[in-house]
Coordinates of C-alpha atoms and ligand atoms in Angstrom, one line a residue:
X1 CA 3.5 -15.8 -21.5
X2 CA 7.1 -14.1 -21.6
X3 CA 7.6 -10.2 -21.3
X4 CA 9.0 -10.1 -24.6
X5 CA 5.2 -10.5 -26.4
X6 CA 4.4 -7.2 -24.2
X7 CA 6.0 -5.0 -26.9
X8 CA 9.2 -4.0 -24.5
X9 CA 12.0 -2.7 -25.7
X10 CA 15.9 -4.3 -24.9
X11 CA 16.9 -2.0 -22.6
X12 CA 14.3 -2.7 -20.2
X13 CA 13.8 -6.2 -21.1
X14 CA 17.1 -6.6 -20.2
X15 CA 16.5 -5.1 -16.9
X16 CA 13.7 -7.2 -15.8
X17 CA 15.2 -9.9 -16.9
X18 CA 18.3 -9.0 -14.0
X19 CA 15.6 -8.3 -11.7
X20 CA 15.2 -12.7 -12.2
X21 CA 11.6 -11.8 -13.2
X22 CA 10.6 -14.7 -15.5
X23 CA 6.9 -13.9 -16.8
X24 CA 5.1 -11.0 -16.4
X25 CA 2.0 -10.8 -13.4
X26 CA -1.6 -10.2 -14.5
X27 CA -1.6 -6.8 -14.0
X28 CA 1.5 -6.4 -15.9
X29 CA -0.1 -8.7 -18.8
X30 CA -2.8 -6.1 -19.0
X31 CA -1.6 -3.0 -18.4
X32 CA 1.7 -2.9 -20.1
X33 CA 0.6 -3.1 -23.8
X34 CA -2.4 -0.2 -22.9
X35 CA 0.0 2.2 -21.5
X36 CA 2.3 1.5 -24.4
X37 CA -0.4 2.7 -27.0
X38 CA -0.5 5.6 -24.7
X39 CA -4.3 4.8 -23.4
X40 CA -5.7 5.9 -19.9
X41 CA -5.6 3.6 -17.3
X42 CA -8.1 2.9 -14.3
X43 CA -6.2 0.3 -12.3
X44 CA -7.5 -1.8 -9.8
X45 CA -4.9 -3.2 -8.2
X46 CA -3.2 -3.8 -4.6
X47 CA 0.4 -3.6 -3.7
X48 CA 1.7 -6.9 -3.8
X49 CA 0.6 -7.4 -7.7
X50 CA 3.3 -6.1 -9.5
X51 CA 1.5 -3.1 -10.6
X52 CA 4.6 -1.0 -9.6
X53 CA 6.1 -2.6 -12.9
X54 CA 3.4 -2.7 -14.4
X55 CA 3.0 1.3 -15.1
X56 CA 6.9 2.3 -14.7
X57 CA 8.4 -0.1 -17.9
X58 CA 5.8 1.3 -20.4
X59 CA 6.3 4.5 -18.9
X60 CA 10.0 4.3 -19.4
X61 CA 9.6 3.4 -22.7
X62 CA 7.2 6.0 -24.0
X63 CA 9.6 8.7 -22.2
X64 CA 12.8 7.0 -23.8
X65 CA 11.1 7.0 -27.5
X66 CA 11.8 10.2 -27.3
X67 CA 15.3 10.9 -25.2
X68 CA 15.6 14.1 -23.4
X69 CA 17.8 16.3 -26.1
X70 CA 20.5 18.5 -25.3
X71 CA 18.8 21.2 -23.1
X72 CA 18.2 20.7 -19.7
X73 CA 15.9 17.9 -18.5
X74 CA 11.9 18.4 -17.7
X75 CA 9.5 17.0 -16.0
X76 CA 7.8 14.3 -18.4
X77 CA 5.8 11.6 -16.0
X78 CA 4.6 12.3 -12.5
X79 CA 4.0 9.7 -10.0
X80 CA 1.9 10.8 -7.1
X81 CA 2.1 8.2 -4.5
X82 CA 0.7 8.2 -0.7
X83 CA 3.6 8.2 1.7
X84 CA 7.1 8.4 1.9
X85 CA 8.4 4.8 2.1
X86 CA 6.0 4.3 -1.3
X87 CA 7.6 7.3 -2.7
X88 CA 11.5 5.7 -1.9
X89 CA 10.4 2.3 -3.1
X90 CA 8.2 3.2 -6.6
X91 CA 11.7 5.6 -7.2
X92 CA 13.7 2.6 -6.8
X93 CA 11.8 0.9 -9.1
X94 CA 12.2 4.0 -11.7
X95 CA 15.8 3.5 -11.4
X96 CA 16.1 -0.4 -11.3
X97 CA 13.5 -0.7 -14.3
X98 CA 15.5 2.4 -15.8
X99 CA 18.8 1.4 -15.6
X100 CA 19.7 0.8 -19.0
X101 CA 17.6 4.0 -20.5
X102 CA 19.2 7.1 -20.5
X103 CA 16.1 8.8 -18.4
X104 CA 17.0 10.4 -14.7
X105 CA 14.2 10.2 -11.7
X106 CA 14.1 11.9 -8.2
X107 CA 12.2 11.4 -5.9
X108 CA 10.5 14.3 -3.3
X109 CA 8.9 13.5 -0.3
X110 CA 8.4 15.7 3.4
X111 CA 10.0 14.9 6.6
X112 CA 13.4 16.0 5.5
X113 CA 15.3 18.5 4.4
X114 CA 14.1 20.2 1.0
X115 CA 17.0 21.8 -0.4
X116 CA 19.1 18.7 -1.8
X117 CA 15.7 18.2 -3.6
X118 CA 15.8 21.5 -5.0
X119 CA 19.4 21.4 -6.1
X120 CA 18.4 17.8 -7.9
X121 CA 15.4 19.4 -9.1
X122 CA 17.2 22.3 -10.7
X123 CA 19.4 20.2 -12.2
X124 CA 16.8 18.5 -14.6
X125 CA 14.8 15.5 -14.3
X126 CA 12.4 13.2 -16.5
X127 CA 10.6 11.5 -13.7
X128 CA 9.4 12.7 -10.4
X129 CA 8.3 10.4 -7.7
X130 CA 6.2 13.0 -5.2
X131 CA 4.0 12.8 -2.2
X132 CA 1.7 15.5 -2.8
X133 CA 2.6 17.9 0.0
X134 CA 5.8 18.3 -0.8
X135 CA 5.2 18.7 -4.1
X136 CA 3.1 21.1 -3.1
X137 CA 5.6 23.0 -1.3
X138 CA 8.3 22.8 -4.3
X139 CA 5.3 24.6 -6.6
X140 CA 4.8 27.0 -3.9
X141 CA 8.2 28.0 -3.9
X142 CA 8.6 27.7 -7.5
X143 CA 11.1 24.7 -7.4
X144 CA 9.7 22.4 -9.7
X145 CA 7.5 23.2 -13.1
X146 CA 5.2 20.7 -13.8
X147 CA 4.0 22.3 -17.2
X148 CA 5.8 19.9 -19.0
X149 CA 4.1 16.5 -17.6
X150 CA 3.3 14.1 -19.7
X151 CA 2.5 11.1 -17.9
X152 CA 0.8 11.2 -14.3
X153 CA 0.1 8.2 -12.4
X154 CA -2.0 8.3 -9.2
X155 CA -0.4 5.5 -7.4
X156 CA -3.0 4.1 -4.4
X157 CA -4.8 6.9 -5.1
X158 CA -7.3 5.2 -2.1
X159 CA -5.0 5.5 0.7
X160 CA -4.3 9.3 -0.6
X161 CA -7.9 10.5 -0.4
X162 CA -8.1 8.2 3.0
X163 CA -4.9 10.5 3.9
X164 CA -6.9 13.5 3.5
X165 CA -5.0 14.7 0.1
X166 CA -7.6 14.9 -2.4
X167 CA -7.5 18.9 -2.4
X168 CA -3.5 18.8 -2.7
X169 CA -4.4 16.5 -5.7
X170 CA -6.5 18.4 -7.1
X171 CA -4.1 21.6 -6.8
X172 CA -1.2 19.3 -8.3
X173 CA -3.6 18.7 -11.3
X174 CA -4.1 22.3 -11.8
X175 CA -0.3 22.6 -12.4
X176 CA -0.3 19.9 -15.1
X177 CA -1.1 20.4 -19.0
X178 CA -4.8 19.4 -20.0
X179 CA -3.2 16.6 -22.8
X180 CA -1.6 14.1 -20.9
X181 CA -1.6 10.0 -20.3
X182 CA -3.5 9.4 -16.6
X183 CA -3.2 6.3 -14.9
X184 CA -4.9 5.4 -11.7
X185 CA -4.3 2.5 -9.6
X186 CA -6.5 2.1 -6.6
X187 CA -7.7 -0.7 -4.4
X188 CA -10.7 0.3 -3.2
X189 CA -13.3 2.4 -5.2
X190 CA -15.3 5.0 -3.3
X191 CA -17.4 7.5 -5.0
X192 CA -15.1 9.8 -4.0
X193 CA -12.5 8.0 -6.2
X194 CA -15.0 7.3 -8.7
X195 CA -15.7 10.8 -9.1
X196 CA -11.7 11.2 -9.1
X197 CA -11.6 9.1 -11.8
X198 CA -14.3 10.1 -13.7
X199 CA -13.0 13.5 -14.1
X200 CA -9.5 12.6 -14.5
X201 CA -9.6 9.5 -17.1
X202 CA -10.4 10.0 -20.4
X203 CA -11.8 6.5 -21.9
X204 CA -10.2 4.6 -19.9
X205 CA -9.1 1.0 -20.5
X206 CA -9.8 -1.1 -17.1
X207 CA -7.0 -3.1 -16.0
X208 CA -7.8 -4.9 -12.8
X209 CA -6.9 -8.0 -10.7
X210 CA -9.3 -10.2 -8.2
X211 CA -9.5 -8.7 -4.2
X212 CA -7.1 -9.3 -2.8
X213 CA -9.6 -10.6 0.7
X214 CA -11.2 -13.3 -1.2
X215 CA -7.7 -14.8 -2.1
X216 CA -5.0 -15.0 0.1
X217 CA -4.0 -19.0 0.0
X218 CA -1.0 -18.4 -0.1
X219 CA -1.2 -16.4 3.7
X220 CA -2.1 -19.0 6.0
X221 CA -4.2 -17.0 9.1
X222 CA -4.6 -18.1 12.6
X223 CA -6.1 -16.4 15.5
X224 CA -4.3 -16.9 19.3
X225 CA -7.1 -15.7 21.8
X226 CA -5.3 -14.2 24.8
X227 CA -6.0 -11.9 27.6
X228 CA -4.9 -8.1 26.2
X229 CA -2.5 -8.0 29.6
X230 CA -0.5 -11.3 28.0
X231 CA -0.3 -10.1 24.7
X232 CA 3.0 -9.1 25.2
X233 CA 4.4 -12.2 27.1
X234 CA 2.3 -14.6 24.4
X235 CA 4.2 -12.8 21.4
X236 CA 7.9 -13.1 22.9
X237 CA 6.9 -16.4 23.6
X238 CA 6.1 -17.2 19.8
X239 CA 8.9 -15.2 18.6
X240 CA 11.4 -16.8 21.1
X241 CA 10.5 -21.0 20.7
X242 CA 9.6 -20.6 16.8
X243 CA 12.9 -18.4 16.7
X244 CA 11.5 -16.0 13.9
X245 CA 14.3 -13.8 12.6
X246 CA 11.8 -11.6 10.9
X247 CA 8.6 -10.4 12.0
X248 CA 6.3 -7.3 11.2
X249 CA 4.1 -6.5 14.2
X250 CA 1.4 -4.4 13.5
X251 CA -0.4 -2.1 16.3
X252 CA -3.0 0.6 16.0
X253 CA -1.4 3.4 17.9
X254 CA 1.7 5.2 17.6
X255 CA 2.6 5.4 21.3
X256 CA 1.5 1.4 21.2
X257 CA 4.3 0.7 19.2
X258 CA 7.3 2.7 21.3
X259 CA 6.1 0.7 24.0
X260 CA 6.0 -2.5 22.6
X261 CA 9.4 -2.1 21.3
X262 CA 10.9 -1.5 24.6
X263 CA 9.4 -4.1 26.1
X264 CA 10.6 -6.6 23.2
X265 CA 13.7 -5.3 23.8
X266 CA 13.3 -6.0 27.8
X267 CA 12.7 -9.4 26.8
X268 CA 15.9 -9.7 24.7
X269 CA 14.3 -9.4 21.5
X270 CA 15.5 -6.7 19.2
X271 CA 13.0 -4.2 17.8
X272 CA 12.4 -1.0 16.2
X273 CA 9.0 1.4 15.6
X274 CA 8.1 2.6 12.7
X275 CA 5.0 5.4 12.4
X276 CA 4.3 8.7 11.3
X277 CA 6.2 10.3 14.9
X278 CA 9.3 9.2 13.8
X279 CA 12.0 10.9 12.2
X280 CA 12.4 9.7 8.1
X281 CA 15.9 8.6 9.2
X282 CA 14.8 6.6 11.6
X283 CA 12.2 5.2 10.0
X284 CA 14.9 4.3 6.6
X285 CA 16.9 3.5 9.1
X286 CA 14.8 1.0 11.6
X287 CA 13.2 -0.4 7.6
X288 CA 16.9 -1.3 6.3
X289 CA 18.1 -2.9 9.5
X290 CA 14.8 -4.6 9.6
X291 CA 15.6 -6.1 6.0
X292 CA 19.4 -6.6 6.9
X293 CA 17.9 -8.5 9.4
X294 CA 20.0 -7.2 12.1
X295 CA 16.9 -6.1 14.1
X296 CA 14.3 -8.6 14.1
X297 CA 10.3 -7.4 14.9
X298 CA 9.7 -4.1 13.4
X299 CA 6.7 -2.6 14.9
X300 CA 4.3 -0.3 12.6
X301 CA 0.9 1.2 12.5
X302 CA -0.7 1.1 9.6
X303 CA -0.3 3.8 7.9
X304 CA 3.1 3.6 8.0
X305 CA 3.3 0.1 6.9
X306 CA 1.8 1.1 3.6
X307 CA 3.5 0.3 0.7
X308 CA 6.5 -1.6 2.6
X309 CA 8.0 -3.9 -0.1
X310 CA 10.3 -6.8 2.4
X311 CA 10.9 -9.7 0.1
X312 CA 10.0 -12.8 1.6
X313 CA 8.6 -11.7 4.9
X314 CA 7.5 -15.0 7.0
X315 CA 5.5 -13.6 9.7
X316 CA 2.9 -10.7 10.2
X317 CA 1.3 -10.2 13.4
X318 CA -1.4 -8.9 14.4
X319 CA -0.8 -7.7 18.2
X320 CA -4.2 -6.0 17.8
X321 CA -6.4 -5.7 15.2
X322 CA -7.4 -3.4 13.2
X323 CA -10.6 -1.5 13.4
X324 CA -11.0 -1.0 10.1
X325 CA -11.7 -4.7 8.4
X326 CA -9.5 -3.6 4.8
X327 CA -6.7 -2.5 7.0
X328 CA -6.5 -6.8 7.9
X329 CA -6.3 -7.4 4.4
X330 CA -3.5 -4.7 3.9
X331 CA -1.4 -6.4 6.5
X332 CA -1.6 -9.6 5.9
X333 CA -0.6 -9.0 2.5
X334 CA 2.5 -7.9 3.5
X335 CA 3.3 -11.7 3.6
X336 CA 2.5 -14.1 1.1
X337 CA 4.1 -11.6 -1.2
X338 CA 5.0 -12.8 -5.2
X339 CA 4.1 -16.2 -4.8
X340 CA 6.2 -16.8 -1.4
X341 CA 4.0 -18.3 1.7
X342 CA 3.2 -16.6 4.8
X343 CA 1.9 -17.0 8.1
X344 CA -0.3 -13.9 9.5
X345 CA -1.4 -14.2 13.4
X346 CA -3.4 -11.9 15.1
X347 CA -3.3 -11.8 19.3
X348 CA -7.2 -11.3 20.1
X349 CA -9.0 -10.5 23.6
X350 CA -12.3 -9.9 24.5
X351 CA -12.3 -6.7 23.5
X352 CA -11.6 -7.0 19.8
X353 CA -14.5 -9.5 19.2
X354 CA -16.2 -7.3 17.1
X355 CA -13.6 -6.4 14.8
X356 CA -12.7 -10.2 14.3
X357 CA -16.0 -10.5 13.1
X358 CA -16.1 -7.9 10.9
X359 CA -12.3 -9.0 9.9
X360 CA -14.1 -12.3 9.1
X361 CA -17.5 -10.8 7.2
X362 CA -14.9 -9.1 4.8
X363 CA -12.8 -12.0 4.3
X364 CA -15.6 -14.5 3.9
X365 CA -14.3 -17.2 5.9
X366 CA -13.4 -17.8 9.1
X367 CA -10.1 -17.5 10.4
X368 CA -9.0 -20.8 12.5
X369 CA -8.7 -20.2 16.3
X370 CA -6.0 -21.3 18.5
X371 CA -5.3 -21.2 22.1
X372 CA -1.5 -21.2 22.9
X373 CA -1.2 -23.4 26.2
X374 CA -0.4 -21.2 28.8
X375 CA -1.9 -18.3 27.3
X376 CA -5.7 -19.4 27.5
X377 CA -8.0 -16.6 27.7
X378 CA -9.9 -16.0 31.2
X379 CA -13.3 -16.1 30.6
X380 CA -14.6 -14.1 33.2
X381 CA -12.6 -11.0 31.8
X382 CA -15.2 -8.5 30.2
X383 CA -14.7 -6.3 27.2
X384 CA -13.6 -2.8 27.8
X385 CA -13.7 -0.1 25.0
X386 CA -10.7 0.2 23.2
X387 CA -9.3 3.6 23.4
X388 CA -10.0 6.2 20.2
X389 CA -11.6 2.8 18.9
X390 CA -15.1 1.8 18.3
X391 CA -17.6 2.3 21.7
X392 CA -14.8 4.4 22.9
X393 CA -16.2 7.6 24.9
X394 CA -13.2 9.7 23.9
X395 CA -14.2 9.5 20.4
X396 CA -15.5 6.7 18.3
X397 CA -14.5 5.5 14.6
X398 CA -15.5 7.6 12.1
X399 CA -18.1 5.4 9.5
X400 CA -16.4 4.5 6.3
X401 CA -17.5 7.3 3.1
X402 CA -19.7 4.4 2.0
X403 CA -21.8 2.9 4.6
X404 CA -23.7 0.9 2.1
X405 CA -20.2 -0.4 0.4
X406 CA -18.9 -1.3 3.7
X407 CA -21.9 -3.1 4.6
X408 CA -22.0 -5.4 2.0
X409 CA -18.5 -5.4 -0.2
X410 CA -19.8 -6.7 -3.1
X411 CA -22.8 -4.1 -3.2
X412 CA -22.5 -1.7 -6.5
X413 CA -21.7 1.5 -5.1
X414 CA -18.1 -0.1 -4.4
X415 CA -17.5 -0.8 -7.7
X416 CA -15.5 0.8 -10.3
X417 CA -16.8 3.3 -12.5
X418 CA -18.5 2.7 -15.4
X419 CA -21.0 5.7 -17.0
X420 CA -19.8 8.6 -19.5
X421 CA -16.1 7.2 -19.2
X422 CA -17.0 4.0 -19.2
X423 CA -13.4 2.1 -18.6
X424 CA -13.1 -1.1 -21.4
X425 CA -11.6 -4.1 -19.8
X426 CA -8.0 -4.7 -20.8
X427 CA -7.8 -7.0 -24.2
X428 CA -7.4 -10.7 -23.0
X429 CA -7.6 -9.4 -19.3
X430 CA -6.9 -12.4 -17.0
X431 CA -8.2 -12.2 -13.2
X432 CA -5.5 -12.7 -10.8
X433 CA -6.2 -14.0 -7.2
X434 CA -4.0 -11.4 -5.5
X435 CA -0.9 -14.1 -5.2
X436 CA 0.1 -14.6 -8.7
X437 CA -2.1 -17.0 -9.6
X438 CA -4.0 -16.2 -12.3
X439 CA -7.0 -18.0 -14.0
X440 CA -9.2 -16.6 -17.1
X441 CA -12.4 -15.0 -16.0
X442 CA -15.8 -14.5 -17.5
X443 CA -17.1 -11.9 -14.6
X444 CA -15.2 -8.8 -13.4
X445 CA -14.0 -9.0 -9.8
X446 CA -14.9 -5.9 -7.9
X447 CA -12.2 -4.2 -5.5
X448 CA -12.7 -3.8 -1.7
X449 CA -15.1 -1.3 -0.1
X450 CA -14.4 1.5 0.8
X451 CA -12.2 3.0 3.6
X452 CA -13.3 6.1 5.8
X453 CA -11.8 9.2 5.6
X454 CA -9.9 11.0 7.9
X455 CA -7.5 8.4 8.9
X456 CA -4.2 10.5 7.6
X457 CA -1.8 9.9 10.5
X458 CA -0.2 12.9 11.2
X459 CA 2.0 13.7 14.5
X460 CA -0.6 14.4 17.5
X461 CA -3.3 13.7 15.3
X462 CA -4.4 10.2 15.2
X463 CA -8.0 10.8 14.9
X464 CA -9.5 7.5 14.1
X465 CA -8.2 5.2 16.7
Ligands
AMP501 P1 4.3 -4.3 -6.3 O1 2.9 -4.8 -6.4 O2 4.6 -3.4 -7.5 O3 4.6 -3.6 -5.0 O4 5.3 -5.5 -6.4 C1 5.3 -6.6 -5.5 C2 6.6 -7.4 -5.6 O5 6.5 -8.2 -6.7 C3 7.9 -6.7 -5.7 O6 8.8 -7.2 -4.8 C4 8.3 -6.9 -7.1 O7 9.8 -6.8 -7.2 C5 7.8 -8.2 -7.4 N1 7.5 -8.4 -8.9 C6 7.0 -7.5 -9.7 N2 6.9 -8.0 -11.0 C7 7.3 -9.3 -10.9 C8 7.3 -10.4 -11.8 N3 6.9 -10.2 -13.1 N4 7.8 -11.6 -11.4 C9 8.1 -11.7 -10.1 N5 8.1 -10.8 -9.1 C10 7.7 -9.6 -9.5

């Protein structure tokens, strides 16, 4: 199947066809031709699909049937993403997907300064790319009129209500007209997103692709038990004799991170954090020499790693795992992205037994072991609480929204909505296994579980961990 059945016009086949995309992914197969007859959307989809182009070409098309006339520019499609980096990168998108249609985009994010956003805003746009506090703060201060919307898209509208922004939503949507086209992508579905969705979508058409933890082929996993104190020596070691040039390193606090990245450095290995303490220039700044490959381990909690497009990344690592089991399946899928292979290890001591097992409950499978000579494990070490994580005494891990969804992922209450607004499935809709490969199929495959809340990481306010 070729985009040119989807119904595209020139301009942005063209485009795509620059961007050396050949066919479209299953999520663009589906979702492109809805949008285009200007239907709501309930998207179930991770980052990693193509969904990003799956929503912004019909979008540019609808906008572009009819130009912006002589008068200055409005606001005609919203996209309300999670965090910054996901803001810079769906606006990229907007412009590379764009860039033969005479439509402008900006996009508006916190964390720097606001008035070269209100001198582009004033200017006139047709797309807006937002994070909802700051959009929030342009309303406020009566920089940006959203009266005019005619498109929204909720981009991972489950890591925004995770973030703690479903009552900034919900003010954003009070800004908006009532008739308008809503699109919703989501990975997970909470009630709390179903009830998002319910009141949001009107008849929506159900575009989704298979979880992405039940397929990740294309990710080869390995576990490297270790004692937590050699963590550090075992991964310079790996990065060192396997000399990897480009490796994300994923760690659960903030101050974790700085101090890893020093110590990498110590070891002649050069590194660079990225989380929500750091500047937005220095977290553009440590992303783009990451990709120019001039700094070689980039460091990230998870939060921050959100929505980090790097083609072709080789190697994800775990240097401790997650306490949340979907936040595994986030990371690794940083890797394996768009049909490339990837390798995703995880250091693990004692102490993070219980997460590996619930990493491995999610996943359905178990994830191969291996002890690195030199680095075997002592057995006589106990487990000690992990600090701000589960069993800790300063303050455990909040339960997920949906006890009974986290329990069991495929139980019902994780699944999509389907009542009043019942959402049809996409004409032809083809399940995807989360790494481009696609097969035809007769059941619907239900997203992840859902995530707790609470997790937004702000500045001196990492709650969960
Ligand atoms: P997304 O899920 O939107 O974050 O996209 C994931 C990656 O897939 C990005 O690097 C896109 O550039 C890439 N991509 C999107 N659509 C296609 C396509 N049709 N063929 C190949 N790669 C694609």
């Amino acid at each position: 199947m070729s985009f040119t059945t989807l119904g595209l016009s020139a301009e942005l086949l063209r485009a795509v066809a620059e961007k050396g995309y050949s066919e479209p992914t299953p999520i663009q197969l589906q979702a492109i031709p809805v949008i285009l007859e200007g239907r709501d959307v309930l998207g179930a989809a991770q980052t990693g699909t193509g969904k990003t182009a799956g929503f912004t070409l019909p979008l540019l098309q609808r906008l572009n049937a009819r130009p912006p006339g002589e008068g200055r520019r409005v606001i005609r499609a919203l996209i309300l993403v999670p965090t910054r980096e996901l803001a810079a990168q769906v606006e990229e998108s907007v412009t590379t997907y764009g860039k033969y249609v005479p439509l402008k985009s900006l996009v508006v994010f916190g964390g720097v300064n606001i008035n070269p956003q209100i001198s582009a805003l004033r200017s006139g746009v047709d797309i807006l790319v937002a994070t909802p506090g700051r959009l929030l703060d342009h309303a406020g201060q009566k920089t940006v009129d959203l009266s005019k919307v005619e498109i929204l898209v909720l981009d991972e509208a489950d890591r925004m209500l995770d973030m703690g922004f479903i009552r900034d939503i919900r003010k954003v949507l009070a800004l908006l007209p009532k008739k308008r086209q809503n699109l919703l992508f989501s990975a997970t579905f909470s009630d709390e997103i179903k009830t998002l969705a319910d009141g949001l979508l009107n008849a929506p058409t159900l575009v989704e692709v298979a979880r992405r933890n039940t397929a990740t082929e294309l990710v080869s996993q390995v576990v490297h038990p270790v004692d937590r104190e050699r963590k550090r020596a075992l991964l310079s070691f790996l990065i060192s004799s396997h000399d990897w040039q480009q490796v994300l390193v994923f760690m659960r606090t903030k101050h974790g991170a700085n101090r890893l990245c020093e110590q990498l450095e110590q070891d002649g290995i050069s590194a660079a954090a990225i989380h929500g303490n750091k500047s937005q220039g220095a977290r553009t700044r440590a992303l783009a020499e990451f990709k120019q490959g001039t700094v070689r381990v980039l460091v990230a909690t998870d939060i921050a790693a959100r929505g980090l497009d790097i083609d072709q990344l080789p190697h994800v690592v775990n240097y401790e795992l997650p306490n949340i089991p979907e936040d595994y399946v986030h990371r690794i899928g940083r890797t394996g992205r768009a049909g490339n292979e990837g390798e995703a290890l995880s250091l693990v001591c004692v102490d993070e037994h219980a997460y590996l097992k619930d990493i491995e409950r999610l996943m359905k499978r178990e994830i191969p072991k291996v002890v690195i000579p030199g680095y075997e494990p002592n057995p006589s070490l106990k487990a000690q609480p992990i600090p701000n994580g589960r069993g800790s005494q300063r303050g455990s891990a909040p339960r997920p929204a949906n006890n009974a969804a986290r329990r069991n992922p495929n139980n019902s209450a994780a699944r999509p909505q389907s009542q009043d607004n019942k959402p049809r499935r996409a004409p032809g809709a083809v399940a995807n296994d989360g790494n481009g490969n696609r097969s035809a199929k007769s059941s619907p495959q239900r997203p992840a579980p859902a995530r707790p809340r609470g997790e937004r990481e702000q500045p001196a306010l990492l709650k969960r961990r």
